[in-house]
Coordinates of C-alpha atoms in Angstrom, one line a residue:
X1 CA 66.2 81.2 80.1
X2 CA 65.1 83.7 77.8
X3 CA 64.3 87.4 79.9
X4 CA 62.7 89.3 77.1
X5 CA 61.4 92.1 79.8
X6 CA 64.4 94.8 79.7
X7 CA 61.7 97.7 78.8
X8 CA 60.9 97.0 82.8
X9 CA 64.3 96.6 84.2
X10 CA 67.5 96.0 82.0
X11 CA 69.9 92.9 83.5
X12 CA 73.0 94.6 85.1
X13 CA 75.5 95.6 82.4
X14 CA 79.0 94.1 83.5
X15 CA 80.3 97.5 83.0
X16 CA 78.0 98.6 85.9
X17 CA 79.1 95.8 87.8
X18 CA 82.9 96.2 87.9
X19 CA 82.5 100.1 88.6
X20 CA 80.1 99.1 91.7
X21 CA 82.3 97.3 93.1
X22 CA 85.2 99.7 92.3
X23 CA 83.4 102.9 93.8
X24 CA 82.4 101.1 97.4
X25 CA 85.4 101.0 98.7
X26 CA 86.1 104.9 97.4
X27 CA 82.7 106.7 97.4
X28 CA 81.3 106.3 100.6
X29 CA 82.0 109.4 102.4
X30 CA 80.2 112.4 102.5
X31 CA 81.3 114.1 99.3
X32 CA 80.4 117.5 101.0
X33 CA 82.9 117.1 103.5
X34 CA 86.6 118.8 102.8
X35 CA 88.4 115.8 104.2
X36 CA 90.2 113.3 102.5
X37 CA 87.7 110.8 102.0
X38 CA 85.1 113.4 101.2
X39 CA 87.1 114.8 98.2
X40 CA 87.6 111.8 97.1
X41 CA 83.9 111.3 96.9
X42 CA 83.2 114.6 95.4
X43 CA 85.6 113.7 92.8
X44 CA 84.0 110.5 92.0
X45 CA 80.2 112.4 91.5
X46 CA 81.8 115.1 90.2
X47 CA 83.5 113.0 87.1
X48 CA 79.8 111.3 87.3
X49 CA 77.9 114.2 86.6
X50 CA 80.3 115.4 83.5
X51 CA 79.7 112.1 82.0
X52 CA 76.3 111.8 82.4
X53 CA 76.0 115.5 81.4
X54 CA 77.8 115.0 77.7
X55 CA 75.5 111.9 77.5
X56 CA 72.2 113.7 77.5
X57 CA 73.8 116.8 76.1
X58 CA 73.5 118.9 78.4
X59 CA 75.6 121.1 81.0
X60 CA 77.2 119.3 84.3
X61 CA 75.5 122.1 86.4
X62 CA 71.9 121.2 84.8
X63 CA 71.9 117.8 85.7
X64 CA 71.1 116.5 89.1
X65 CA 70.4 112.1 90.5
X66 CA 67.3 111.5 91.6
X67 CA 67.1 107.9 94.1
X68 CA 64.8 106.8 91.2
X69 CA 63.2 107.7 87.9
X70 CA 59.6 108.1 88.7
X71 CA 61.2 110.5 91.8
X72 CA 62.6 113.0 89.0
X73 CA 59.5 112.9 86.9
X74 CA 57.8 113.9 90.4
X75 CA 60.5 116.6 91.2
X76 CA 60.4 117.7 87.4
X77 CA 57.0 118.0 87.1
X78 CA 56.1 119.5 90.4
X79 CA 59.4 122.1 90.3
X80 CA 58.1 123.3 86.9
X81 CA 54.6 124.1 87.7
X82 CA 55.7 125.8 90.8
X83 CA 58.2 127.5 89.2
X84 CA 55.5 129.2 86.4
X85 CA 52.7 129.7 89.1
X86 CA 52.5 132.9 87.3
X87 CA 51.9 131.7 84.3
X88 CA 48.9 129.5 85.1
X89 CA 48.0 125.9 86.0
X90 CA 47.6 124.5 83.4
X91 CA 49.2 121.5 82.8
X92 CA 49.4 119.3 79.0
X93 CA 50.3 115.6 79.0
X94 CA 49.6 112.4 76.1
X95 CA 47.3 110.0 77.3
X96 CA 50.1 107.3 76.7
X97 CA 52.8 108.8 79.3
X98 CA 54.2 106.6 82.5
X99 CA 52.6 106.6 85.2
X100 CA 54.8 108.7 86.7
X101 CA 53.9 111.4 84.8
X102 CA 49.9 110.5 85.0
X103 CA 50.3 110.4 88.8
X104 CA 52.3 113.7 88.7
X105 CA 48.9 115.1 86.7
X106 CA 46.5 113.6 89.5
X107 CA 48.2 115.3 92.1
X108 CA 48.2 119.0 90.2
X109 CA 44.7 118.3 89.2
X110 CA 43.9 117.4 92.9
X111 CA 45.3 120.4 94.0
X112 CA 43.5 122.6 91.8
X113 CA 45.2 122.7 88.5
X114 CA 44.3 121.8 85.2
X115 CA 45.4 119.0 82.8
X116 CA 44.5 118.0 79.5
X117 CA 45.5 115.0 77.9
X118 CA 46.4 114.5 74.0
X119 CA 44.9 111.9 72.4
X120 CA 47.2 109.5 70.4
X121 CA 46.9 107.6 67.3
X122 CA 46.6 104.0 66.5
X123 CA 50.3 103.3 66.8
X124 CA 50.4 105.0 69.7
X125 CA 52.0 108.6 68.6
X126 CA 50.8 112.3 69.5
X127 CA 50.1 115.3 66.6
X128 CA 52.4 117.6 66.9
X129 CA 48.9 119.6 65.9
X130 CA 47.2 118.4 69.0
X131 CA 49.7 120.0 71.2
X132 CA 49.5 122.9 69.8
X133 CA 45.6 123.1 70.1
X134 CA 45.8 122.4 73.6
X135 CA 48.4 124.9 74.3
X136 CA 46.1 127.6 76.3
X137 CA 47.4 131.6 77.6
X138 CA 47.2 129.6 81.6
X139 CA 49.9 126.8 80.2
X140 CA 52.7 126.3 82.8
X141 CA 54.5 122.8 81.3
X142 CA 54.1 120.0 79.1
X143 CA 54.6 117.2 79.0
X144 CA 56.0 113.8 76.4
X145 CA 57.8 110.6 76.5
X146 CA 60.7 110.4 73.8
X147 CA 59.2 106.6 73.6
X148 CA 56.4 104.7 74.4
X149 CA 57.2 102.0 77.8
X150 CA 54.6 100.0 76.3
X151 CA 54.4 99.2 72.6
X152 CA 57.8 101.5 71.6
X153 CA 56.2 104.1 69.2
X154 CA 58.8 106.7 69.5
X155 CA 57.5 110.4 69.6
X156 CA 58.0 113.3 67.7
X157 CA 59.6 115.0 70.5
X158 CA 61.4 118.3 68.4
X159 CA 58.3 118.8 66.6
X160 CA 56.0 119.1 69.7
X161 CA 59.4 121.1 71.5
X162 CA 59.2 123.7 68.9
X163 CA 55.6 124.1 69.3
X164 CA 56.1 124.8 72.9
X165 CA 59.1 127.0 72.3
X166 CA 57.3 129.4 70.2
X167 CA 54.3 129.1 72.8
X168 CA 56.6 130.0 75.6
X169 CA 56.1 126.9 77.3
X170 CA 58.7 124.0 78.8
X171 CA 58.5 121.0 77.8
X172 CA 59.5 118.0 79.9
X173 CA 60.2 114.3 78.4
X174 CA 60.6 111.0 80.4
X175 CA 63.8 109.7 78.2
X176 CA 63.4 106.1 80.4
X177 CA 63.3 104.5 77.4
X178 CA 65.2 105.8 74.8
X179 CA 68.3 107.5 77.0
X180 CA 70.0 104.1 76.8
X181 CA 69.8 104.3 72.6
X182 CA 71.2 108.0 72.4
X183 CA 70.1 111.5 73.2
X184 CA 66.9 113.2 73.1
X185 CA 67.2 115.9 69.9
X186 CA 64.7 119.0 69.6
X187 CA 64.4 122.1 71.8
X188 CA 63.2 120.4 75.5
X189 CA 63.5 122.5 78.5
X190 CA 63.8 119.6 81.1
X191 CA 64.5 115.7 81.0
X192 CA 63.7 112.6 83.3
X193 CA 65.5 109.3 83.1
X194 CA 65.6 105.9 84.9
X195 CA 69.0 104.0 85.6
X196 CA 67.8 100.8 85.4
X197 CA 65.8 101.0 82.2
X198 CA 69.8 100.9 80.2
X199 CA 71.3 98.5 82.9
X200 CA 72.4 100.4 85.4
X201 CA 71.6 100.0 89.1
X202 CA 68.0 100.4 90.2
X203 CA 67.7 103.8 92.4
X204 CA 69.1 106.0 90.0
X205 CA 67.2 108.7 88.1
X206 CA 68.4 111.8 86.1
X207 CA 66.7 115.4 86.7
X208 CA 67.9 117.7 84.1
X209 CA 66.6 121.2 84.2
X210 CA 68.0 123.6 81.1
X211 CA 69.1 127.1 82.5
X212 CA 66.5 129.8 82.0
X213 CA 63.6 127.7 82.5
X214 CA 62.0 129.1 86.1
X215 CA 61.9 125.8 88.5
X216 CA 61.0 126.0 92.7
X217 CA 61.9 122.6 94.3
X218 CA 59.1 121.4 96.2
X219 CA 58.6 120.6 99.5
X220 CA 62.1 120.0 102.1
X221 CA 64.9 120.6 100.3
X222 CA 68.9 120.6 101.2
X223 CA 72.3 121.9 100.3
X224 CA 72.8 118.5 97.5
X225 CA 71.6 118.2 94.4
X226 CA 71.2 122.0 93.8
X227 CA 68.3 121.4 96.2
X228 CA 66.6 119.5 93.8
X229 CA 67.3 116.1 95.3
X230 CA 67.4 116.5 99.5
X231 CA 69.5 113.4 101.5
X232 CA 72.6 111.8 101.0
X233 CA 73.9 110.7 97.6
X234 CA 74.5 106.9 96.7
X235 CA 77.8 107.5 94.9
X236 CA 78.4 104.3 94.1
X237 CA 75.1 103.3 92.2
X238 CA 75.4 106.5 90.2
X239 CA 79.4 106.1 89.0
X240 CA 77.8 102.7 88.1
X241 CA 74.7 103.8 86.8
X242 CA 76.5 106.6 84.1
X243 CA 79.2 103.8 83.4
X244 CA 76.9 101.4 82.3
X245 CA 74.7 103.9 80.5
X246 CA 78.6 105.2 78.7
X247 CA 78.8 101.5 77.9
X248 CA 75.7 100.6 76.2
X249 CA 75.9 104.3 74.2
X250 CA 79.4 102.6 72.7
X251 CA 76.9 99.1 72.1
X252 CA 73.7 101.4 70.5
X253 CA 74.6 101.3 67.0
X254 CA 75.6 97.9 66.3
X255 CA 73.0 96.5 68.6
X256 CA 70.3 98.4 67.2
X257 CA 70.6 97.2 64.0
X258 CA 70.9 93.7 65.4
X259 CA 67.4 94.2 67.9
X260 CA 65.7 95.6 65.5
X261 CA 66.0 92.8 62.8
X262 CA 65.2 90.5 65.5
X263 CA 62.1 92.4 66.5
X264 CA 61.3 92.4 62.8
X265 CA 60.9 89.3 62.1
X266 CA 59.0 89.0 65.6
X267 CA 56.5 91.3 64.4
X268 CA 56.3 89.9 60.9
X269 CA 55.5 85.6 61.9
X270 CA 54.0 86.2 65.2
X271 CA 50.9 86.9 62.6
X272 CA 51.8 84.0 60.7
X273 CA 52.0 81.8 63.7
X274 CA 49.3 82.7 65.7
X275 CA 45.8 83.3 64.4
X276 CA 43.8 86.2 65.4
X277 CA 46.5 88.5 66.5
X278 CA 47.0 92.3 66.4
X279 CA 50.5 93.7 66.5
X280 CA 50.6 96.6 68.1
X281 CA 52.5 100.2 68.2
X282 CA 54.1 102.0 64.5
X283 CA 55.9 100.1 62.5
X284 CA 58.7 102.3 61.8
X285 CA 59.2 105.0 64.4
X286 CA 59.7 102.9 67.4
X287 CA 62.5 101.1 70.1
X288 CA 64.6 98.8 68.5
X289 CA 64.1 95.8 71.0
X290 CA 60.3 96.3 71.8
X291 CA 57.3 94.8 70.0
X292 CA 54.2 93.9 71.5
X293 CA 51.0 92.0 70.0
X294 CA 47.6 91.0 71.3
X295 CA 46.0 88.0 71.1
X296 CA 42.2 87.1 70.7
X297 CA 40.6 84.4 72.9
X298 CA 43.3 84.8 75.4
X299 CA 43.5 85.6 79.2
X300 CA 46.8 87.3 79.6
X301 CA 47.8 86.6 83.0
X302 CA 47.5 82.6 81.9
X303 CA 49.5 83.4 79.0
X304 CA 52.4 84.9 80.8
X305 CA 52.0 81.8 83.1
X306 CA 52.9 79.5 79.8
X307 CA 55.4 81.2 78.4
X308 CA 57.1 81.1 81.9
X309 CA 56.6 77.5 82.2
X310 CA 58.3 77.5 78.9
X311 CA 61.3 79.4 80.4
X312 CA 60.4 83.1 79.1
X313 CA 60.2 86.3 80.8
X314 CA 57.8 88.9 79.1
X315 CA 55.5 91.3 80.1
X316 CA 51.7 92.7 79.4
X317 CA 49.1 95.2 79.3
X318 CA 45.9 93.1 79.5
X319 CA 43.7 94.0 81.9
X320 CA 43.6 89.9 83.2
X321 CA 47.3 89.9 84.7
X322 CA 45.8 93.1 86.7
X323 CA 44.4 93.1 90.0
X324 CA 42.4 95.9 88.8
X325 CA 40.9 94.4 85.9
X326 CA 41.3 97.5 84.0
X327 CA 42.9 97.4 80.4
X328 CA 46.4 99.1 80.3
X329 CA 46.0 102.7 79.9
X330 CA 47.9 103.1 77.0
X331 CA 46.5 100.1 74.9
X332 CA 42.8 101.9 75.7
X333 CA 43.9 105.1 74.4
X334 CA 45.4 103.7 71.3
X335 CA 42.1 102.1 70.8
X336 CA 43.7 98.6 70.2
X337 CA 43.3 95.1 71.5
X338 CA 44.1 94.6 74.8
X339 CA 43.3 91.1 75.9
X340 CA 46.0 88.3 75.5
X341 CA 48.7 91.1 75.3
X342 CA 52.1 90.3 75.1
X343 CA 55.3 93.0 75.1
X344 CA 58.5 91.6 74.1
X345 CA 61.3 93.8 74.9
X346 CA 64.6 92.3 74.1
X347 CA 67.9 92.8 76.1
X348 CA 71.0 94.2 75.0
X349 CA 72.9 90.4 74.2
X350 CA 69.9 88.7 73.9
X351 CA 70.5 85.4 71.2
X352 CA 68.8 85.3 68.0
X353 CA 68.5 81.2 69.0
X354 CA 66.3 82.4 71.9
X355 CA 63.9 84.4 69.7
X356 CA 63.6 81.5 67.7
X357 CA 63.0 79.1 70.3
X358 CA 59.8 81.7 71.5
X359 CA 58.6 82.0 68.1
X360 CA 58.5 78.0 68.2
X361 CA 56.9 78.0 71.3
X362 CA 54.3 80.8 71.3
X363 CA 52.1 79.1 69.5
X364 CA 51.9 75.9 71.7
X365 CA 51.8 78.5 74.5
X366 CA 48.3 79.9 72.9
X367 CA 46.8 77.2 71.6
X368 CA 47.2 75.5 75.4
X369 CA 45.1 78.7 76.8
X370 CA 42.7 79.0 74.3
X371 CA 41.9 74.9 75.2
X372 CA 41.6 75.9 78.4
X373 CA 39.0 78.5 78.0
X374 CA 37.0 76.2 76.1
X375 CA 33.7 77.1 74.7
X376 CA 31.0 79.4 76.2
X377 CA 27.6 77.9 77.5
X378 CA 25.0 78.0 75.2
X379 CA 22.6 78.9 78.6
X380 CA 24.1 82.4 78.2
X381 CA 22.7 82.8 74.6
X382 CA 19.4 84.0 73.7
X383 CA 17.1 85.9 71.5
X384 CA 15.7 88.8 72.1
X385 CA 12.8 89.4 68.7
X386 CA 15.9 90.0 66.0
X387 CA 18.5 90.5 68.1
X388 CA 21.1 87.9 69.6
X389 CA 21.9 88.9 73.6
X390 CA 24.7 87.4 74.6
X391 CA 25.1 87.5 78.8
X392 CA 28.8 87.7 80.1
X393 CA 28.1 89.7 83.3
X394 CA 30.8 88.9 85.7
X395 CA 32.8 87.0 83.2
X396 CA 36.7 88.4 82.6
X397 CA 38.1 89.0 79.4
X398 CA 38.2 87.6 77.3
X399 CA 35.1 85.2 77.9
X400 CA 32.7 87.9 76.7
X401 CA 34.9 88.2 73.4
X402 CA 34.8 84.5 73.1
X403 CA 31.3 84.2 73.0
X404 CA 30.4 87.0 70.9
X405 CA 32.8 84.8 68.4
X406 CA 30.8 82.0 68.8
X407 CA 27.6 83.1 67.9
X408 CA 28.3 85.7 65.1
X409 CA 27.1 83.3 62.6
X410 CA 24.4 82.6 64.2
X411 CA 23.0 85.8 63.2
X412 CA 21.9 87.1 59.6
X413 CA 23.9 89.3 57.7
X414 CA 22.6 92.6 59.1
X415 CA 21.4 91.3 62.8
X416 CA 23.0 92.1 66.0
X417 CA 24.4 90.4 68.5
X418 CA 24.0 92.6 72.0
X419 CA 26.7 90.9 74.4
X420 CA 26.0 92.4 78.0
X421 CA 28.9 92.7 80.3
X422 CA 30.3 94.6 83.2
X423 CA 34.3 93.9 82.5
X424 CA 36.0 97.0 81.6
X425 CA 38.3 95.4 79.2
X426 CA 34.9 94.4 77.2
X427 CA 34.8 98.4 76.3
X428 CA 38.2 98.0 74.6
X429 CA 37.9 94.5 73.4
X430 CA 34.9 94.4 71.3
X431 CA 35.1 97.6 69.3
X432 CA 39.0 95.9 68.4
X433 CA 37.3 92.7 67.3
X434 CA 35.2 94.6 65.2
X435 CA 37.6 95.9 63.4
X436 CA 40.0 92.8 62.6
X437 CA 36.9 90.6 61.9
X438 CA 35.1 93.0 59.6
X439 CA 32.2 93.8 61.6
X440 CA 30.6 96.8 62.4
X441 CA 30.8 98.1 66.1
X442 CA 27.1 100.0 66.4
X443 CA 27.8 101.1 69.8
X444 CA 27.6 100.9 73.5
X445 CA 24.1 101.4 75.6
X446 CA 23.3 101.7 79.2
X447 CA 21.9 98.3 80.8
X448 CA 20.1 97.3 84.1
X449 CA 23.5 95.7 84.7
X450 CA 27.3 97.0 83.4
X451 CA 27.0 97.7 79.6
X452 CA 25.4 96.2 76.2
X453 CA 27.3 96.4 73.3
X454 CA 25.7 96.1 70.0
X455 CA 27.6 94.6 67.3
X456 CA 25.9 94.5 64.0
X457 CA 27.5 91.2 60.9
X458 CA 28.6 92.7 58.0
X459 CA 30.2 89.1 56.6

């Protein structure tokens, strides 16, 4: 079986394993009792914490676990703002961050604060520039992912630090991506990270909070965790938890290399392989085990349905595998395709005979979906004086991308096709067919129902 979805959980590293077990039968008293057992307990969170500490770089008395990721980015986030009331409400996030994070921003916003969000490029990476525009006198944090969950565009995390830093503003990242590859460099003032995401156990997250920046934990709070994390620690899932993440540090180098080659060559005959497909995310400064790709004609959810028939575990942003029908937030505001999405995200371990065997494979995988679509009805096709109108209302992508394929040539050179359509994804979809077929996007307009968009053929 291949699993190629480790960017949304990692497979449990045996290192994690073996100290699991170890740690239950030593770490399950109450390390703040002055017993036997509880110093024993201490001893093993206490050893824990250094470890994990020297792995982010920074001090043992700066870090705090969390019971998951997304409940440190909450903490984080909320414990920041509080803590720089004074300073404003004004809160600075990408567009592309976690959910987490975005949710972290509703809530502020909800309560009365302010949040702008920096656009990002193509590949999916801020300006360092754009941060520092939106840096305002009210600023109380920011806040960046050290890598994209997504498509793997890695950010420019000390440049945008240093731009805070002379602003007088924290910075937060969510490291839940890259922690597992090595430490975050640049000036940050506080860090988030997710256990599971480097193959530890899942209900582990890391709060670190650099000394000098002003943070008030938010609502109950207790003696543990400096307060920062209120109940009962789960000793055993964090000695696991910074073992494994120990273990795969000592695995980074060589199997970096190794992923990225592999990724490489996914990202250079996927293309090759499959026709009308957009690889997605930069080229360069990204993960080494993550590529992602869209595919035209395609409905994602039946996609990921034939690759797993096919024995393959991957992942995607398409709005069809949502029960929302809304385009994955971070494919919209990179302005790419988004229908018939595919991430690949390759485990540490993983064979190079199982990438092969998915390369092999994809394209049956495709072609089978894009049969199954078919062609649109030509009932939904008319003419409207020089223009083409092409009717998808209450048809899911990618239908109203289909059909605006179909009947391009049935227009001049220089006539329009107007396809009408009330799917979000169409919004995304269109404008990014535009661009890979070489035809010009005129533009959205209101319509009696959902939206028209006007494409105008170029060739």
């Amino acid at each position: 079986m291949g699993y190629f979805d480790a960017a949304s959980g990692a497979p449990l590293h045996p290192v994690a394993r073996q100290a699991l077990l170890a740690s239950l039968d030593e770490g399950w008293a109450d390390p703040a009792r002055l017993y036997r057992e509880g110093r024993r307990a201490r001893m093993l969170l206490d050893a824990a914490r250094e470890a994990a500490a020297e792995a982010v770089g920074c001090r043992a008395d700066e870090l705090v676990f969390a019971s998951s990721g997304s409940r440190a980015v909450h903490t984080g986030v909320a414990g920041a703002l509080a803590g720089r009331r004074r300073a404003g409400r004004h809160l600075i996030v990408s567009a592309v961050e976690h959910s987490s994070v975005l949710h972290s921003a509703e809530a502020h916003e909800a309560g009365g604060g302010s949040v702008t969000q920096v656009p990002v490029d193509r590949g999916g990476a801020v300006d360092p520039v754009a941060y520092g525009a939106a840096l305002r006198e009210d600023t109380a944090l920011a806040c960046l992912q050290s890598a994209n969950h997504e498509v793997g565009t890695e950010q420019p995390v000390g440049a945008v630090a240093e731009v805070c830093r002379e602003a007088g503003v924290p910075l937060l990242v969510d490291a839940a991506q890259s922690l597992g590859w090595g430490p975050v460099d640049g000036g940050w003032s506080l860090l988030t990270a997710s256990a599971h995401k480097w193959g530890g156990p899942s209900g582990v997250g890391l709060l670190v909070v650099r000394k000098g920046v002003r943070f008030a934990a938010q609502g109950p709070v207790d003696e543990r965790e400096s307060g920062r994390a209120p109940g009962f620690e789960n000793i055993p899932a964090i000695v696991a938890a910074v073992a494994s993440l120990r273990a795969v540090r000592a695995e980074a180098a060589g199997e970096a290399v190794r992923l990225r080659e592999l990724t490489d060559r996914i990202r250079a005959r996927v293309p090759r392989l499959v026709p009308d497909v957009e690889v997605v995310g930069d080229p360069v400064r990204r993960l080494p085990g993550l590529v992602t790709f869209s595919c035209l004609y395609v409905d994602g959810e039946a996609l990921l349905h034939e690759l797993d028939r096919e024995g393959f575990s991957v992942s995607s942003g398409s709005s069809c595998t949502s029960s929302t029908l809304t385009p994955s937030h971070v494919l919209r505001a990179m302005g790419v395709l988004s229908e018939g999405n595919v991430r690949v995200s390759l485990p540490l371990g993983v064979a190079e005979e199982d990438v092969e065997r998915f390369l092999a494979v994809l394209p049956r995988a495709v072609r089978a979906v894009r049969e199954k679509l078919g062609a649109p009805v030509s009932e939904t096709v008319v003419r409207e004086a020089d223009v083409l109108v092409v009717d998808s209302l209450g048809k899911r992508c990618p239908i109203p991308v289909i059909e605006l394929a179909k009947v391009i040539g049935d227009v001049p050179v220089g006539g329009l096709v107007r396809v009408l359509s009330d799917d979000e994804a169409a919004r995304l979809d269109i404008p990014a067919w535009c661009e890979m077929r070489g035809q010009e996007y005129v533009g959205a307009e209101a319509a009696e129902k959902g939206t028209a968009y006007v494409v105008r053929r170029v060739s």
